[in-house]
JSON list of C-alpha atoms and ligand atoms in Angstrom, two decimals:
[
{"chain": "A", "resi": 1, "resn": "MET", "atom": "CA", "xyz": [40.01, 1.37, 2.62]},
{"chain": "A", "resi": 2, "resn": "SER", "atom": "CA", "xyz": [40.84, -1.34, 0.03]},
{"chain": "A", "resi": 3, "resn": "GLY", "atom": "CA", "xyz": [41.88, -4.79, 0.58]},
{"chain": "A", "resi": 4, "resn": "LEU", "atom": "CA", "xyz": [43.03, -7.62, -1.49]},
{"chain": "A", "resi": 5, "resn": "VAL", "atom": "CA", "xyz": [42.08, -7.01, -5.04]},
{"chain": "A", "resi": 6, "resn": "ILE", "atom": "CA", "xyz": [41.34, -10.39, -7.50]},
{"chain": "A", "resi": 7, "resn": "ALA", "atom": "CA", "xyz": [41.12, -9.74, -11.16]},
{"chain": "A", "resi": 8, "resn": "VAL", "atom": "CA", "xyz": [39.74, -12.08, -13.41]},
{"chain": "A", "resi": 9, "resn": "ASP", "atom": "CA", "xyz": [39.51, -11.62, -16.93]},
{"chain": "A", "resi": 10, "resn": "GLY", "atom": "CA", "xyz": [38.72, -14.04, -20.58]},
{"chain": "A", "resi": 11, "resn": "PRO", "atom": "CA", "xyz": [36.69, -14.39, -22.94]},
{"chain": "A", "resi": 12, "resn": "ALA", "atom": "CA", "xyz": [32.98, -15.29, -23.03]},
{"chain": "A", "resi": 13, "resn": "ALA", "atom": "CA", "xyz": [31.71, -18.47, -21.13]},
{"chain": "A", "resi": 14, "resn": "ALA", "atom": "CA", "xyz": [35.06, -19.40, -20.53]},
{"chain": "A", "resi": 15, "resn": "GLY", "atom": "CA", "xyz": [33.88, -19.90, -16.59]},
{"chain": "A", "resi": 16, "resn": "LYS", "atom": "CA", "xyz": [35.13, -16.73, -14.96]},
{"chain": "A", "resi": 17, "resn": "GLY", "atom": "CA", "xyz": [31.75, -15.52, -13.51]},
{"chain": "A", "resi": 18, "resn": "THR", "atom": "CA", "xyz": [31.35, -18.97, -11.98]},
{"chain": "A", "resi": 19, "resn": "LEU", "atom": "CA", "xyz": [34.82, -18.86, -10.43]},
{"chain": "A", "resi": 20, "resn": "ALA", "atom": "CA", "xyz": [34.63, -15.29, -9.43]},
{"chain": "A", "resi": 21, "resn": "ARG", "atom": "CA", "xyz": [31.63, -16.16, -7.57]},
{"chain": "A", "resi": 22, "resn": "ARG", "atom": "CA", "xyz": [32.90, -19.09, -5.58]},
{"chain": "A", "resi": 23, "resn": "LEU", "atom": "CA", "xyz": [36.20, -17.02, -4.83]},
{"chain": "A", "resi": 24, "resn": "ALA", "atom": "CA", "xyz": [34.15, -14.06, -3.57]},
{"chain": "A", "resi": 25, "resn": "ALA", "atom": "CA", "xyz": [32.17, -16.57, -1.12]},
{"chain": "A", "resi": 26, "resn": "ALA", "atom": "CA", "xyz": [35.14, -18.56, 0.07]},
{"chain": "A", "resi": 27, "resn": "LEU", "atom": "CA", "xyz": [37.58, -15.31, 0.62]},
{"chain": "A", "resi": 28, "resn": "ASN", "atom": "CA", "xyz": [34.68, -12.98, 1.71]},
{"chain": "A", "resi": 29, "resn": "LEU", "atom": "CA", "xyz": [35.12, -10.57, -1.06]},
{"chain": "A", "resi": 30, "resn": "ALA", "atom": "CA", "xyz": [32.75, -8.15, -2.72]},
{"chain": "A", "resi": 31, "resn": "HIS", "atom": "CA", "xyz": [31.99, -9.30, -6.52]},
{"chain": "A", "resi": 32, "resn": "LEU", "atom": "CA", "xyz": [31.68, -7.43, -9.52]},
{"chain": "A", "resi": 33, "resn": "ASP", "atom": "CA", "xyz": [30.70, -8.64, -12.80]},
{"chain": "A", "resi": 34, "resn": "THR", "atom": "CA", "xyz": [31.40, -5.84, -15.05]},
{"chain": "A", "resi": 35, "resn": "GLY", "atom": "CA", "xyz": [30.46, -7.70, -18.26]},
{"chain": "A", "resi": 36, "resn": "ASN", "atom": "CA", "xyz": [26.95, -6.50, -16.31]},
{"chain": "A", "resi": 37, "resn": "LEU", "atom": "CA", "xyz": [27.80, -2.87, -16.62]},
{"chain": "A", "resi": 38, "resn": "TYR", "atom": "CA", "xyz": [28.02, -2.89, -20.55]},
{"chain": "A", "resi": 39, "resn": "ARG", "atom": "CA", "xyz": [25.04, -5.35, -20.59]},
{"chain": "A", "resi": 40, "resn": "ALA", "atom": "CA", "xyz": [23.08, -2.70, -18.51]},
{"chain": "A", "resi": 41, "resn": "VAL", "atom": "CA", "xyz": [24.24, -0.08, -21.29]},
{"chain": "A", "resi": 42, "resn": "ALA", "atom": "CA", "xyz": [23.20, -2.26, -24.14]},
{"chain": "A", "resi": 43, "resn": "ALA", "atom": "CA", "xyz": [19.71, -3.19, -22.63]},
{"chain": "A", "resi": 44, "resn": "ARG", "atom": "CA", "xyz": [18.81, 0.50, -21.99]},
{"chain": "A", "resi": 45, "resn": "LEU", "atom": "CA", "xyz": [19.66, 1.28, -25.79]},
{"chain": "A", "resi": 46, "resn": "LEU", "atom": "CA", "xyz": [17.64, -1.73, -27.10]},
{"chain": "A", "resi": 47, "resn": "GLU", "atom": "CA", "xyz": [14.72, -0.47, -24.79]},
{"chain": "A", "resi": 48, "resn": "GLU", "atom": "CA", "xyz": [14.79, 2.75, -26.34]},
{"chain": "A", "resi": 49, "resn": "GLY", "atom": "CA", "xyz": [15.15, 1.53, -29.36]},
{"chain": "A", "resi": 50, "resn": "VAL", "atom": "CA", "xyz": [18.63, 3.61, -30.21]},
{"chain": "A", "resi": 51, "resn": "SER", "atom": "CA", "xyz": [21.22, 2.21, -32.47]},
{"chain": "A", "resi": 52, "resn": "ALA", "atom": "CA", "xyz": [24.29, 0.64, -30.93]},
{"chain": "A", "resi": 53, "resn": "GLU", "atom": "CA", "xyz": [26.11, 3.07, -33.53]},
{"chain": "A", "resi": 54, "resn": "ASP", "atom": "CA", "xyz": [24.81, 5.96, -31.39]},
{"chain": "A", "resi": 55, "resn": "VAL", "atom": "CA", "xyz": [28.06, 6.46, -29.29]},
{"chain": "A", "resi": 56, "resn": "GLU", "atom": "CA", "xyz": [26.83, 9.82, -27.91]},
{"chain": "A", "resi": 57, "resn": "ARG", "atom": "CA", "xyz": [23.62, 8.21, -26.24]},
{"chain": "A", "resi": 58, "resn": "ALA", "atom": "CA", "xyz": [25.51, 5.26, -25.19]},
{"chain": "A", "resi": 59, "resn": "THR", "atom": "CA", "xyz": [28.08, 7.32, -23.69]},
{"chain": "A", "resi": 60, "resn": "ARG", "atom": "CA", "xyz": [25.57, 9.44, -21.97]},
{"chain": "A", "resi": 61, "resn": "VAL", "atom": "CA", "xyz": [23.64, 5.85, -20.87]},
{"chain": "A", "resi": 62, "resn": "ALA", "atom": "CA", "xyz": [26.93, 4.76, -19.38]},
{"chain": "A", "resi": 63, "resn": "ALA", "atom": "CA", "xyz": [27.40, 7.93, -17.31]},
{"chain": "A", "resi": 64, "resn": "GLU", "atom": "CA", "xyz": [24.11, 7.95, -15.56]},
{"chain": "A", "resi": 65, "resn": "LEU", "atom": "CA", "xyz": [24.03, 4.21, -15.06]},
{"chain": "A", "resi": 66, "resn": "GLN", "atom": "CA", "xyz": [22.07, 3.44, -11.63]},
{"chain": "A", "resi": 67, "resn": "VAL", "atom": "CA", "xyz": [22.59, 0.31, -9.38]},
{"chain": "A", "resi": 68, "resn": "GLN", "atom": "CA", "xyz": [18.97, -0.88, -10.32]},
{"chain": "A", "resi": 69, "resn": "ASP", "atom": "CA", "xyz": [20.07, -1.29, -14.03]},
{"chain": "A", "resi": 70, "resn": "LEU", "atom": "CA", "xyz": [22.54, -3.93, -13.06]},
{"chain": "A", "resi": 71, "resn": "GLU", "atom": "CA", "xyz": [19.51, -5.90, -11.61]},
{"chain": "A", "resi": 72, "resn": "ARG", "atom": "CA", "xyz": [17.50, -5.90, -14.97]},
{"chain": "A", "resi": 73, "resn": "ALA", "atom": "CA", "xyz": [16.13, -9.48, -15.56]},
{"chain": "A", "resi": 74, "resn": "ASP", "atom": "CA", "xyz": [17.08, -9.29, -19.46]},
{"chain": "A", "resi": 75, "resn": "LEU", "atom": "CA", "xyz": [21.03, -8.86, -19.05]},
{"chain": "A", "resi": 76, "resn": "ARG", "atom": "CA", "xyz": [22.09, -12.29, -19.86]},
{"chain": "A", "resi": 77, "resn": "THR", "atom": "CA", "xyz": [20.49, -12.50, -23.18]},
{"chain": "A", "resi": 78, "resn": "GLU", "atom": "CA", "xyz": [22.46, -13.21, -26.17]},
{"chain": "A", "resi": 79, "resn": "ARG", "atom": "CA", "xyz": [20.81, -10.02, -28.14]},
{"chain": "A", "resi": 80, "resn": "VAL", "atom": "CA", "xyz": [21.96, -8.04, -25.18]},
{"chain": "A", "resi": 81, "resn": "GLY", "atom": "CA", "xyz": [25.27, -9.56, -24.95]},
{"chain": "A", "resi": 82, "resn": "GLN", "atom": "CA", "xyz": [26.06, -8.91, -28.55]},
{"chain": "A", "resi": 83, "resn": "VAL", "atom": "CA", "xyz": [25.07, -5.20, -28.48]},
{"chain": "A", "resi": 84, "resn": "ALA", "atom": "CA", "xyz": [27.14, -5.08, -25.03]},
{"chain": "A", "resi": 85, "resn": "SER", "atom": "CA", "xyz": [30.18, -6.15, -27.24]},
{"chain": "A", "resi": 86, "resn": "ARG", "atom": "CA", "xyz": [29.43, -3.51, -29.52]},
{"chain": "A", "resi": 87, "resn": "VAL", "atom": "CA", "xyz": [29.18, -0.74, -26.87]},
{"chain": "A", "resi": 88, "resn": "SER", "atom": "CA", "xyz": [32.16, -1.56, -25.22]},
{"chain": "A", "resi": 89, "resn": "ALA", "atom": "CA", "xyz": [34.60, -0.77, -28.12]},
{"chain": "A", "resi": 90, "resn": "TYR", "atom": "CA", "xyz": [33.94, 2.96, -27.86]},
{"chain": "A", "resi": 91, "resn": "PRO", "atom": "CA", "xyz": [36.51, 4.57, -25.91]},
{"chain": "A", "resi": 92, "resn": "GLU", "atom": "CA", "xyz": [34.10, 6.97, -24.46]},
{"chain": "A", "resi": 93, "resn": "VAL", "atom": "CA", "xyz": [31.78, 4.52, -23.04]},
{"chain": "A", "resi": 94, "resn": "ARG", "atom": "CA", "xyz": [34.48, 2.65, -21.55]},
{"chain": "A", "resi": 95, "resn": "ALA", "atom": "CA", "xyz": [35.71, 5.96, -19.83]},
{"chain": "A", "resi": 96, "resn": "ALA", "atom": "CA", "xyz": [32.38, 6.65, -18.21]},
{"chain": "A", "resi": 97, "resn": "LEU", "atom": "CA", "xyz": [32.38, 3.21, -16.40]},
{"chain": "A", "resi": 98, "resn": "LEU", "atom": "CA", "xyz": [35.92, 2.93, -15.09]},
{"chain": "A", "resi": 99, "resn": "GLU", "atom": "CA", "xyz": [35.63, 5.15, -12.18]},
{"chain": "A", "resi": 100, "resn": "PHE", "atom": "CA", "xyz": [32.99, 3.13, -10.75]},
{"chain": "A", "resi": 101, "resn": "GLN", "atom": "CA", "xyz": [35.05, 0.00, -11.56]},
{"chain": "A", "resi": 102, "resn": "ARG", "atom": "CA", "xyz": [37.84, 1.76, -9.69]},
{"chain": "A", "resi": 103, "resn": "ARG", "atom": "CA", "xyz": [36.03, 2.53, -6.69]},
{"chain": "A", "resi": 104, "resn": "PHE", "atom": "CA", "xyz": [34.26, -0.72, -6.60]},
{"chain": "A", "resi": 105, "resn": "ALA", "atom": "CA", "xyz": [37.89, -2.51, -6.27]},
{"chain": "A", "resi": 106, "resn": "LYS", "atom": "CA", "xyz": [39.26, 0.47, -3.86]},
{"chain": "A", "resi": 107, "resn": "GLU", "atom": "CA", "xyz": [36.31, 0.60, -1.58]},
{"chain": "A", "resi": 108, "resn": "PRO", "atom": "CA", "xyz": [34.67, -2.75, -1.03]},
{"chain": "A", "resi": 109, "resn": "PRO", "atom": "CA", "xyz": [31.21, -2.63, 1.09]},
{"chain": "A", "resi": 110, "resn": "GLU", "atom": "CA", "xyz": [32.06, -2.81, 4.84]},
{"chain": "A", "resi": 111, "resn": "GLY", "atom": "CA", "xyz": [32.81, -6.30, 6.16]},
{"chain": "A", "resi": 112, "resn": "ARG", "atom": "CA", "xyz": [34.53, -7.29, 3.23]},
{"chain": "A", "resi": 113, "resn": "ALA", "atom": "CA", "xyz": [38.28, -8.56, 2.80]},
{"chain": "A", "resi": 114, "resn": "GLY", "atom": "CA", "xyz": [38.41, -6.91, -0.59]},
{"chain": "A", "resi": 115, "resn": "ALA", "atom": "CA", "xyz": [36.95, -7.26, -4.07]},
{"chain": "A", "resi": 116, "resn": "ILE", "atom": "CA", "xyz": [36.75, -9.63, -7.22]},
{"chain": "A", "resi": 117, "resn": "LEU", "atom": "CA", "xyz": [36.00, -7.99, -10.73]},
{"chain": "A", "resi": 118, "resn": "ASP", "atom": "CA", "xyz": [35.62, -9.91, -13.66]},
{"chain": "A", "resi": 119, "resn": "GLY", "atom": "CA", "xyz": [35.80, -8.78, -17.17]},
{"chain": "A", "resi": 120, "resn": "ARG", "atom": "CA", "xyz": [38.07, -8.48, -20.09]},
{"chain": "A", "resi": 121, "resn": "ASP", "atom": "CA", "xyz": [40.20, -5.45, -19.05]},
{"chain": "A", "resi": 122, "resn": "ILE", "atom": "CA", "xyz": [40.33, -6.11, -15.20]},
{"chain": "A", "resi": 123, "resn": "GLY", "atom": "CA", "xyz": [44.25, -6.94, -14.99]},
{"chain": "A", "resi": 124, "resn": "THR", "atom": "CA", "xyz": [45.42, -4.66, -17.88]},
{"chain": "A", "resi": 125, "resn": "VAL", "atom": "CA", "xyz": [43.45, -1.23, -17.34]},
{"chain": "A", "resi": 126, "resn": "VAL", "atom": "CA", "xyz": [40.90, -1.54, -14.30]},
{"chain": "A", "resi": 127, "resn": "CYS", "atom": "CA", "xyz": [43.23, -2.63, -11.81]},
{"chain": "A", "resi": 128, "resn": "PRO", "atom": "CA", "xyz": [46.86, -2.97, -12.96]},
{"chain": "A", "resi": 129, "resn": "ASP", "atom": "CA", "xyz": [47.96, -3.04, -9.75]},
{"chain": "A", "resi": 130, "resn": "ALA", "atom": "CA", "xyz": [46.02, -6.19, -8.49]},
{"chain": "A", "resi": 131, "resn": "PRO", "atom": "CA", "xyz": [48.33, -8.88, -6.66]},
{"chain": "A", "resi": 132, "resn": "ILE", "atom": "CA", "xyz": [46.19, -11.71, -8.00]},
{"chain": "A", "resi": 133, "resn": "LYS", "atom": "CA", "xyz": [45.40, -11.90, -11.58]},
{"chain": "A", "resi": 134, "resn": "LEU", "atom": "CA", "xyz": [43.49, -14.83, -13.51]},
{"chain": "A", "resi": 135, "resn": "PHE", "atom": "CA", "xyz": [43.16, -15.37, -17.14]},
{"chain": "A", "resi": 136, "resn": "VAL", "atom": "CA", "xyz": [40.08, -17.77, -17.54]},
{"chain": "A", "resi": 137, "resn": "THR", "atom": "CA", "xyz": [39.94, -19.43, -21.04]},
{"chain": "A", "resi": 138, "resn": "ALA", "atom": "CA", "xyz": [38.51, -22.40, -22.94]},
{"chain": "A", "resi": 139, "resn": "SER", "atom": "CA", "xyz": [38.31, -23.34, -26.44]},
{"chain": "A", "resi": 140, "resn": "LEU", "atom": "CA", "xyz": [35.66, -21.94, -28.59]},
{"chain": "A", "resi": 141, "resn": "GLU", "atom": "CA", "xyz": [33.92, -25.14, -28.92]},
{"chain": "A", "resi": 142, "resn": "ALA", "atom": "CA", "xyz": [33.53, -25.88, -25.42]},
{"chain": "A", "resi": 143, "resn": "ARG", "atom": "CA", "xyz": [32.61, -22.31, -24.65]},
{"chain": "A", "resi": 144, "resn": "ALA", "atom": "CA", "xyz": [29.68, -22.46, -27.10]},
{"chain": "A", "resi": 145, "resn": "ARG", "atom": "CA", "xyz": [28.65, -25.62, -26.09]},
{"chain": "A", "resi": 146, "resn": "ARG", "atom": "CA", "xyz": [28.50, -24.21, -22.15]},
{"chain": "A", "resi": 147, "resn": "ARG", "atom": "CA", "xyz": [26.56, -21.16, -23.74]},
{"chain": "A", "resi": 148, "resn": "HIS", "atom": "CA", "xyz": [24.28, -23.08, -25.80]},
{"chain": "A", "resi": 149, "resn": "GLU", "atom": "CA", "xyz": [23.35, -25.54, -22.93]},
{"chain": "A", "resi": 150, "resn": "GLU", "atom": "CA", "xyz": [22.77, -22.50, -20.50]},
{"chain": "A", "resi": 151, "resn": "LEU", "atom": "CA", "xyz": [20.76, -20.63, -22.92]},
{"chain": "A", "resi": 152, "resn": "LEU", "atom": "CA", "xyz": [18.68, -24.07, -23.54]},
{"chain": "A", "resi": 153, "resn": "ALA", "atom": "CA", "xyz": [18.14, -24.49, -19.77]},
{"chain": "A", "resi": 154, "resn": "ARG", "atom": "CA", "xyz": [16.91, -21.06, -19.56]},
{"chain": "A", "resi": 155, "resn": "GLY", "atom": "CA", "xyz": [14.42, -21.69, -22.28]},
{"chain": "A", "resi": 156, "resn": "GLU", "atom": "CA", "xyz": [15.81, -19.67, -24.92]},
{"chain": "A", "resi": 157, "resn": "PRO", "atom": "CA", "xyz": [15.56, -21.80, -28.14]},
{"chain": "A", "resi": 158, "resn": "THR", "atom": "CA", "xyz": [19.11, -21.79, -29.73]},
{"chain": "A", "resi": 159, "resn": "ILE", "atom": "CA", "xyz": [20.48, -23.75, -32.43]},
{"chain": "A", "resi": 160, "resn": "TYR", "atom": "CA", "xyz": [24.40, -24.79, -31.57]},
{"chain": "A", "resi": 161, "resn": "ALA", "atom": "CA", "xyz": [25.71, -23.42, -34.68]},
{"chain": "A", "resi": 162, "resn": "HIS", "atom": "CA", "xyz": [24.46, -20.05, -34.44]},
{"chain": "A", "resi": 163, "resn": "VAL", "atom": "CA", "xyz": [25.72, -19.50, -30.73]},
{"chain": "A", "resi": 164, "resn": "LEU", "atom": "CA", "xyz": [29.41, -21.09, -32.06]},
{"chain": "A", "resi": 165, "resn": "ALA", "atom": "CA", "xyz": [29.24, -18.40, -34.99]},
{"chain": "A", "resi": 166, "resn": "GLU", "atom": "CA", "xyz": [27.79, -15.44, -32.96]},
{"chain": "A", "resi": 167, "resn": "MET", "atom": "CA", "xyz": [30.43, -16.50, -30.08]},
{"chain": "A", "resi": 168, "resn": "GLU", "atom": "CA", "xyz": [33.41, -16.32, -32.53]},
{"chain": "A", "resi": 169, "resn": "ALA", "atom": "CA", "xyz": [32.23, -12.91, -33.81]},
{"chain": "A", "resi": 170, "resn": "ARG", "atom": "CA", "xyz": [32.04, -11.55, -30.14]},
{"chain": "A", "resi": 171, "resn": "ASP", "atom": "CA", "xyz": [35.51, -12.91, -29.57]},
{"chain": "A", "resi": 172, "resn": "THR", "atom": "CA", "xyz": [36.99, -11.37, -32.44]},
{"chain": "A", "resi": 173, "resn": "ARG", "atom": "CA", "xyz": [35.29, -7.53, -31.62]},
{"chain": "A", "resi": 174, "resn": "ASP", "atom": "CA", "xyz": [36.49, -8.26, -27.94]},
{"chain": "A", "resi": 175, "resn": "ARG", "atom": "CA", "xyz": [40.34, -8.93, -29.03]},
{"chain": "A", "resi": 176, "resn": "ASP", "atom": "CA", "xyz": [40.61, -6.78, -31.86]},
{"chain": "A", "resi": 177, "resn": "ARG", "atom": "CA", "xyz": [39.09, -3.38, -30.42]},
{"chain": "A", "resi": 178, "resn": "LEU", "atom": "CA", "xyz": [41.66, -0.44, -29.94]},
{"chain": "A", "resi": 179, "resn": "VAL", "atom": "CA", "xyz": [40.72, 0.47, -26.41]},
{"chain": "A", "resi": 180, "resn": "ALA", "atom": "CA", "xyz": [41.33, -1.96, -23.75]},
{"chain": "A", "resi": 181, "resn": "PRO", "atom": "CA", "xyz": [40.96, -5.46, -25.94]},
{"chain": "A", "resi": 182, "resn": "LEU", "atom": "CA", "xyz": [40.54, -8.95, -24.27]},
{"chain": "A", "resi": 183, "resn": "ARG", "atom": "CA", "xyz": [43.97, -9.99, -23.15]},
{"chain": "A", "resi": 184, "resn": "ALA", "atom": "CA", "xyz": [45.81, -11.91, -20.65]},
{"chain": "A", "resi": 185, "resn": "ALA", "atom": "CA", "xyz": [47.99, -9.32, -18.24]},
{"chain": "A", "resi": 186, "resn": "SER", "atom": "CA", "xyz": [51.48, -10.23, -18.40]},
{"chain": "A", "resi": 187, "resn": "ASP", "atom": "CA", "xyz": [51.69, -11.10, -14.83]},
{"chain": "A", "resi": 188, "resn": "ALA", "atom": "CA", "xyz": [48.33, -13.31, -15.17]},
{"chain": "A", "resi": 189, "resn": "VAL", "atom": "CA", "xyz": [47.97, -17.04, -14.65]},
{"chain": "A", "resi": 190, "resn": "THR", "atom": "CA", "xyz": [46.15, -18.86, -17.16]},
{"chain": "A", "resi": 191, "resn": "LEU", "atom": "CA", "xyz": [43.62, -21.15, -16.17]},
{"chain": "A", "resi": 192, "resn": "ASP", "atom": "CA", "xyz": [42.52, -23.15, -19.37]},
{"chain": "A", "resi": 193, "resn": "THR", "atom": "CA", "xyz": [39.27, -24.62, -18.12]},
{"chain": "A", "resi": 194, "resn": "THR", "atom": "CA", "xyz": [38.25, -26.48, -21.32]},
{"chain": "A", "resi": 195, "resn": "ASN", "atom": "CA", "xyz": [38.55, -30.27, -19.67]},
{"chain": "A", "resi": 196, "resn": "LEU", "atom": "CA", "xyz": [38.03, -29.16, -16.27]},
{"chain": "A", "resi": 197, "resn": "SER", "atom": "CA", "xyz": [35.23, -29.03, -14.10]},
{"chain": "A", "resi": 198, "resn": "ALA", "atom": "CA", "xyz": [34.03, -26.14, -12.03]},
{"chain": "A", "resi": 199, "resn": "ASP", "atom": "CA", "xyz": [35.29, -27.58, -8.77]},
{"chain": "A", "resi": 200, "resn": "GLU", "atom": "CA", "xyz": [38.53, -28.48, -10.32]},
{"chain": "A", "resi": 201, "resn": "VAL", "atom": "CA", "xyz": [38.94, -24.76, -11.88]},
{"chain": "A", "resi": 202, "resn": "PHE", "atom": "CA", "xyz": [38.23, -23.42, -8.23]},
{"chain": "A", "resi": 203, "resn": "ALA", "atom": "CA", "xyz": [40.93, -25.95, -6.65]},
{"chain": "A", "resi": 204, "resn": "ALA", "atom": "CA", "xyz": [43.61, -24.45, -9.08]},
{"chain": "A", "resi": 205, "resn": "ALA", "atom": "CA", "xyz": [42.65, -20.48, -8.32]},
{"chain": "A", "resi": 206, "resn": "MET", "atom": "CA", "xyz": [42.70, -21.33, -4.96]},
{"chain": "A", "resi": 207, "resn": "ALA", "atom": "CA", "xyz": [46.08, -22.67, -5.18]},
{"chain": "A", "resi": 208, "resn": "VAL", "atom": "CA", "xyz": [47.15, -19.39, -7.29]},
{"chain": "A", "resi": 209, "resn": "VAL", "atom": "CA", "xyz": [45.65, -17.52, -4.38]},
{"chain": "A", "resi": 210, "resn": "ALA", "atom": "CA", "xyz": [47.97, -19.38, -2.04]},
{"chain": "A", "resi": 211, "resn": "GLU", "atom": "CA", "xyz": [50.87, -19.00, -3.79]},
{"chain": "A", "resi": 212, "resn": "LYS", "atom": "CA", "xyz": [50.78, -15.71, -4.80]},
{"chain": "A", "resi": 213, "resn": "SER", "atom": "CA", "xyz": [49.83, -14.36, -1.52]},
{"chain": "A", "resi": 214, "resn": "GLY", "atom": "CA", "xyz": [52.29, -16.35, 0.51]},
{"chain": "A", "resi": 215, "resn": "HIS", "atom": "CA", "xyz": [49.94, -18.10, 2.65]},
{"chain": "A", "resi": 216, "resn": "SER", "atom": "CA", "xyz": [49.10, -21.86, 2.88]},
{"chain": "A", "resi": 217, "resn": "LYS", "atom": "CA", "xyz": [46.47, -23.43, 0.99]},
{"chain": "A", "resi": 218, "resn": "ALA", "atom": "CA", "xyz": [44.61, -24.05, 4.12]},
{"chain": "A", "resi": 219, "resn": "SER", "atom": "CA", "xyz": [44.91, -20.79, 5.84]},
{"chain": "A", "resi": 220, "resn": "VAL", "atom": "CA", "xyz": [43.53, -19.28, 2.23]},
{"chain": "A", "resi": 221, "resn": "ARG", "atom": "CA", "xyz": [40.80, -21.88, 2.51]},
{"chain": "A", "resi": 222, "resn": "SER", "atom": "CA", "xyz": [39.76, -21.21, 5.95]},
{"chain": "A", "resi": 223, "resn": "GLY", "atom": "CA", "xyz": [38.91, -17.56, 4.56]},
{"chain": "A", "resi": 224, "resn": "THR", "atom": "CA", "xyz": [41.61, -15.80, 6.96]},
{"chain": "A", "resi": 225, "resn": "VAL", "atom": "CA", "xyz": [42.43, -13.11, 4.39]},
{"chain": "A", "resi": 226, "resn": "GLU", "atom": "CA", "xyz": [41.95, -10.24, 6.82]},
{"chain": "A", "resi": 227, "resn": "GLN", "atom": "CA", "xyz": [45.91, -11.12, 6.92]},
{"chain": "A", "resi": 228, "resn": "TYR", "atom": "CA", "xyz": [46.52, -10.02, 2.96]},
{"chain": "B", "resi": 301, "resn": "DC", "atom": "O1", "xyz": [31.35, -11.02, -19.99]},
{"chain": "B", "resi": 301, "resn": "DC", "atom": "P1", "xyz": [30.05, -10.63, -20.80]},
{"chain": "B", "resi": 301, "resn": "DC", "atom": "O2", "xyz": [29.67, -11.55, -21.51]},
{"chain": "B", "resi": 301, "resn": "DC", "atom": "O3", "xyz": [29.11, -10.56, -19.51]},
{"chain": "B", "resi": 301, "resn": "DC", "atom": "O4", "xyz": [30.38, -9.28, -21.37]},
{"chain": "B", "resi": 301, "resn": "DC", "atom": "C1", "xyz": [29.50, -8.66, -22.32]},
{"chain": "B", "resi": 301, "resn": "DC", "atom": "C2", "xyz": [30.34, -7.80, -23.29]},
{"chain": "B", "resi": 301, "resn": "DC", "atom": "O5", "xyz": [30.93, -6.63, -22.43]},
{"chain": "B", "resi": 301, "resn": "DC", "atom": "C3", "xyz": [31.86, -8.44, -23.75]},
{"chain": "B", "resi": 301, "resn": "DC", "atom": "O6", "xyz": [31.29, -9.05, -25.10]},
{"chain": "B", "resi": 301, "resn": "DC", "atom": "C4", "xyz": [32.58, -7.50, -23.75]},
{"chain": "B", "resi": 301, "resn": "DC", "atom": "C5", "xyz": [32.19, -6.16, -23.07]},
{"chain": "B", "resi": 301, "resn": "DC", "atom": "N1", "xyz": [32.90, -6.42, -21.60]},
{"chain": "B", "resi": 301, "resn": "DC", "atom": "C6", "xyz": [34.18, -5.49, -21.74]},
{"chain": "B", "resi": 301, "resn": "DC", "atom": "O7", "xyz": [34.45, -5.13, -22.84]},
{"chain": "B", "resi": 301, "resn": "DC", "atom": "N2", "xyz": [34.93, -5.38, -20.60]},
{"chain": "B", "resi": 301, "resn": "DC", "atom": "C7", "xyz": [34.63, -5.91, -19.72]},
{"chain": "B", "resi": 301, "resn": "DC", "atom": "N3", "xyz": [35.32, -5.72, -18.59]},
{"chain": "B", "resi": 301, "resn": "DC", "atom": "C8", "xyz": [33.59, -6.60, -19.26]},
{"chain": "B", "resi": 301, "resn": "DC", "atom": "C9", "xyz": [32.62, -7.12, -20.47]}
]
């Protein structure tokens, strides 16, 4: 049973996670942060002391990933994010995680009107037929500043210049990889969040949902997505 599917893509710390969570709550959609799949693979490799270069082991870990792996407390650390960016460049790892993502989109948990997935290749590869695609981006500096503040708030001591350099390296790797590189789908609507608050981004996204679905903003806001 599939319902409405919304694809949200964009670079690290552009605000896509926050936006996807808010849209999910407003529209009664199941939400999957697909970065956590790659992060969970990375966290397991780090834990096992296995090199991020070990494609075979990374693929095996991806194929055997359990739901509880997505609940690890260390998934959001910078170290895990860097290794996640490396393992996500392997076609074998991406292939091992593809079916899970597609099934989530197609068969959201009972009672949900559909699914929203956020990542790098949702609109281009995972759900190319999604009727609503958002590409959420922001300047490198704005994203590094947000990530820096987030890390400080979590008690991870960091230097802004390091966060900026690592984010630039991750952007380059995510954009330049051969398989499913980060890019906006041709039918995605781009939201540049550099100078927008979270509320403004949410309002802009809801306007896109309303327009794409052919409903008035009011009916979308009241959550009547059963009509999609
Ligand atoms: O969104 P994030 O920072 O949690 O993602 C971590 C890494 O996972 C990111 O650098 C690239 C990779 N990723 C991906 O390749 N495809 C996705 N759909 C989501 C994340």
